[in-house]
């Protein structure tokens, strides 16, 4: 579900003239320390409503929650394609814990990790400096370690779709690719 979500545009809409109403509706889906889990919450809420509502009422529900119905359909289509690939390759799809989800994502996002530096800044691999995007659930929390799905460059480099991670996950996932420095024994 998360891989499919990352391959399409974010379904959340933020109309300029209704930013506060959109932010309020989107708070219903927010997870405490992960934008990835927020995406899962949107997915499960949408599917719960799709079982209860007709097509027109589901579109209305999406509009009321500032979700793009077309992007949700695209997300579902990509998910369906990925599910078929899992079936063809005889891979199992299972529900996973919060930690397992983030550790699995980390394997592909090692170049998008960050260590909190000062203020709102993070230090990433290869000397990159970035900030958390303002719409991230972590924007006001500033956890020590994060991973991000994408880095977007505007006036500054911003990390979008973020999650708090434990530093030992990085070392276990990266293995020999980690550089170790020892000081002040």
CSV table of C-alpha atoms in Angstrom, one decimal:
chain,number,residue,atom,x,y,z
A,1,UNK,CA,0.0,0.0,0.0
A,2,UNK,CA,2.8,2.4,0.9
A,3,UNK,CA,4.9,1.6,-2.2
A,4,UNK,CA,1.8,2.3,-4.3
A,5,UNK,CA,1.2,5.6,-2.5
A,6,UNK,CA,4.8,6.7,-3.0
A,7,UNK,CA,4.5,6.1,-6.8
A,8,UNK,CA,1.5,8.4,-7.3
A,9,UNK,CA,0.9,12.0,-6.4
A,10,UNK,CA,-0.2,12.7,-2.8
A,11,UNK,CA,-4.0,12.3,-2.8
A,12,UNK,CA,-4.4,15.1,-0.2
A,13,UNK,CA,-5.6,18.4,-1.7
A,14,UNK,CA,-4.9,21.7,-0.1
A,15,UNK,CA,-6.8,24.4,-1.9
A,16,UNK,CA,-5.3,27.8,-1.3
A,17,UNK,CA,-8.5,29.4,-0.2
A,18,UNK,CA,-9.4,26.5,2.2
A,19,UNK,CA,-6.0,25.5,3.6
A,20,UNK,CA,-7.2,25.5,7.2
A,21,UNK,CA,-10.2,23.4,6.6
A,22,UNK,CA,-8.1,20.9,4.6
A,23,UNK,CA,-5.5,20.8,7.3
A,24,UNK,CA,-8.3,20.1,9.9
A,25,UNK,CA,-9.8,17.3,7.8
A,26,UNK,CA,-6.3,15.8,7.2
A,27,UNK,CA,-5.6,15.7,10.9
A,28,UNK,CA,-8.1,12.9,11.2
A,29,UNK,CA,-5.6,10.7,9.4
A,30,UNK,CA,-2.4,11.8,11.1
A,31,UNK,CA,-0.2,9.3,12.9
A,32,UNK,CA,2.1,10.5,15.7
A,33,UNK,CA,5.5,10.0,14.2
A,34,UNK,CA,5.2,8.8,10.6
A,35,UNK,CA,3.8,10.3,7.4
A,36,UNK,CA,3.9,6.7,6.0
A,37,UNK,CA,1.4,5.5,8.6
A,38,UNK,CA,-0.7,8.6,7.8
A,39,UNK,CA,-0.9,7.3,4.2
A,40,UNK,CA,-2.0,3.9,5.6
A,41,UNK,CA,-4.7,5.7,7.6
A,42,UNK,CA,-6.0,7.4,4.5
A,43,UNK,CA,-6.0,4.1,2.7
A,44,UNK,CA,-8.0,2.3,5.4
A,45,UNK,CA,-10.4,5.2,5.9
A,46,UNK,CA,-11.1,5.4,2.1
A,47,UNK,CA,-11.7,1.6,1.9
A,48,UNK,CA,-13.9,1.6,5.0
A,49,UNK,CA,-16.1,4.3,3.3
A,50,UNK,CA,-16.0,2.5,-0.1
A,51,UNK,CA,-17.7,-0.5,1.5
A,52,UNK,CA,-20.5,1.7,3.0
A,53,UNK,CA,-21.1,4.3,0.4
A,54,UNK,CA,-22.2,4.5,-3.2
A,55,UNK,CA,-19.8,5.8,-5.9
A,56,UNK,CA,-21.3,9.3,-5.8
A,57,UNK,CA,-21.3,9.4,-2.0
A,58,UNK,CA,-17.7,8.2,-1.9
A,59,UNK,CA,-16.7,11.0,-4.3
A,60,UNK,CA,-18.5,13.5,-2.0
A,61,UNK,CA,-16.7,12.0,1.1
A,62,UNK,CA,-13.4,12.5,-0.7
A,63,UNK,CA,-14.3,16.1,-1.5
A,64,UNK,CA,-15.3,16.7,2.1
A,65,UNK,CA,-12.0,15.3,3.3
A,66,UNK,CA,-10.0,17.1,0.7
A,67,UNK,CA,-8.8,14.0,-1.0
A,68,UNK,CA,-8.6,13.7,-4.8
A,69,UNK,CA,-10.9,10.9,-5.9
A,70,UNK,CA,-8.9,10.5,-9.1
A,71,UNK,CA,-5.6,10.1,-7.3
A,72,UNK,CA,-7.2,7.6,-4.9
A,73,UNK,CA,-8.3,5.6,-7.9
A,74,UNK,CA,-4.8,5.8,-9.3
A,75,UNK,CA,-3.4,4.6,-6.0
A,76,UNK,CA,-5.8,1.7,-6.0
A,77,UNK,CA,-4.9,0.7,-9.5
A,78,UNK,CA,-1.1,0.8,-8.7
A,79,UNK,CA,-1.8,-1.3,-5.6
A,80,UNK,CA,-3.8,-3.8,-7.6
A,81,UNK,CA,-0.9,-4.1,-10.1
A,82,UNK,CA,1.6,-4.6,-7.3
A,83,UNK,CA,-0.6,-7.2,-5.6
A,84,UNK,CA,-0.8,-9.2,-8.9
A,85,UNK,CA,3.0,-9.2,-9.1
A,86,UNK,CA,3.1,-10.5,-5.5
A,87,UNK,CA,0.7,-13.3,-6.4
A,88,UNK,CA,2.6,-14.2,-9.6
A,89,UNK,CA,5.9,-14.3,-7.8
A,90,UNK,CA,4.4,-16.2,-4.9
A,91,UNK,CA,5.3,-13.6,-2.3
A,92,UNK,CA,3.2,-13.3,0.8
A,93,UNK,CA,1.4,-10.1,1.8
A,94,UNK,CA,1.1,-9.8,5.5
A,95,UNK,CA,0.2,-7.1,8.0
A,96,UNK,CA,3.3,-5.7,9.7
A,97,UNK,CA,4.2,-3.8,12.8
A,98,UNK,CA,5.0,-0.2,12.9
A,99,UNK,CA,8.7,-1.0,13.3
A,100,UNK,CA,8.7,-3.7,10.5
A,101,UNK,CA,7.1,-1.2,8.0
A,102,UNK,CA,9.7,1.4,8.7
A,103,UNK,CA,12.6,-1.0,8.6
A,104,UNK,CA,11.5,-2.3,5.3
A,105,UNK,CA,11.1,1.2,3.9
A,106,UNK,CA,14.6,2.1,5.2
A,107,UNK,CA,16.2,-0.5,3.0
A,108,UNK,CA,15.3,1.7,0.0
A,109,UNK,CA,15.7,5.1,1.7
A,110,UNK,CA,19.2,5.0,3.2
A,111,UNK,CA,20.2,8.0,1.1
A,112,UNK,CA,17.3,9.9,2.6
A,113,UNK,CA,18.1,9.7,6.3
A,114,UNK,CA,18.8,12.6,8.5
A,115,UNK,CA,20.3,13.5,11.9
A,116,UNK,CA,18.8,16.5,13.7
A,117,UNK,CA,21.4,19.3,13.6
A,118,UNK,CA,20.2,22.6,15.0
A,119,UNK,CA,16.9,24.4,14.8
A,120,UNK,CA,14.9,22.8,12.0
A,121,UNK,CA,17.9,21.5,10.0
A,122,UNK,CA,19.0,17.9,9.4
A,123,UNK,CA,22.2,16.5,8.2
A,124,UNK,CA,21.9,13.8,5.6
A,125,UNK,CA,24.3,11.5,3.7
A,126,UNK,CA,26.9,13.1,1.5
A,127,UNK,CA,26.8,16.4,3.5
A,128,UNK,CA,23.3,17.3,2.5
A,129,UNK,CA,21.4,19.8,4.7
A,130,UNK,CA,17.6,19.8,4.6
A,131,UNK,CA,14.5,20.7,6.6
A,132,UNK,CA,11.3,18.9,7.3
A,133,UNK,CA,8.4,20.0,5.1
A,134,UNK,CA,5.8,22.0,7.0
A,135,UNK,CA,3.0,19.5,6.3
A,136,UNK,CA,4.9,16.6,7.9
A,137,UNK,CA,3.6,15.2,11.2
A,138,UNK,CA,7.2,15.6,12.5
A,139,UNK,CA,7.6,19.2,11.5
A,140,UNK,CA,7.1,20.6,15.0
A,141,UNK,CA,8.6,17.6,16.8
A,142,UNK,CA,12.2,17.5,15.4
A,143,UNK,CA,13.1,13.9,16.2
A,144,UNK,CA,16.8,13.1,16.4
A,145,UNK,CA,16.8,10.6,13.4
A,146,UNK,CA,14.4,10.6,10.5
A,147,UNK,CA,14.0,9.0,7.1
A,148,UNK,CA,12.3,10.7,4.2
A,149,UNK,CA,10.6,9.4,1.0
A,150,UNK,CA,11.7,12.4,-1.0
A,151,UNK,CA,13.8,15.5,-0.9
A,152,UNK,CA,12.3,18.5,-2.7
A,153,UNK,CA,14.4,21.5,-3.6
A,154,UNK,CA,12.8,24.9,-3.6
A,155,UNK,CA,14.3,27.8,-1.8
A,156,UNK,CA,15.7,25.2,0.6
A,157,UNK,CA,16.0,21.4,0.5
A,158,UNK,CA,12.8,20.0,2.2
A,159,UNK,CA,12.2,16.4,3.3
A,160,UNK,CA,8.7,15.2,2.4
A,161,UNK,CA,6.9,12.1,3.8
A,162,UNK,CA,9.0,11.5,6.9
A,163,UNK,CA,9.2,9.1,9.8
A,164,UNK,CA,11.1,8.9,13.0
A,165,UNK,CA,13.5,6.0,13.1
A,166,UNK,CA,15.9,4.5,15.5
A,167,UNK,CA,19.7,4.8,14.7
A,168,UNK,CA,20.3,1.1,15.3
A,169,UNK,CA,18.0,0.3,12.4
A,170,UNK,CA,20.3,2.3,10.1
A,171,UNK,CA,23.4,0.4,11.2
A,172,UNK,CA,21.6,-3.0,10.9
A,173,UNK,CA,20.2,-2.1,7.5
A,174,UNK,CA,23.2,-0.4,5.9
A,175,UNK,CA,25.8,-2.9,7.3
A,176,UNK,CA,29.2,-2.3,5.7
A,177,UNK,CA,28.1,0.9,4.0
A,178,UNK,CA,28.1,2.7,7.4
A,179,UNK,CA,31.2,4.7,8.3
A,180,UNK,CA,32.1,4.6,11.9
A,181,UNK,CA,33.9,7.3,13.8
A,182,UNK,CA,35.1,6.9,17.4
A,183,UNK,CA,36.0,9.8,19.6
A,184,UNK,CA,36.5,10.6,23.2
A,185,UNK,CA,36.8,7.0,24.5
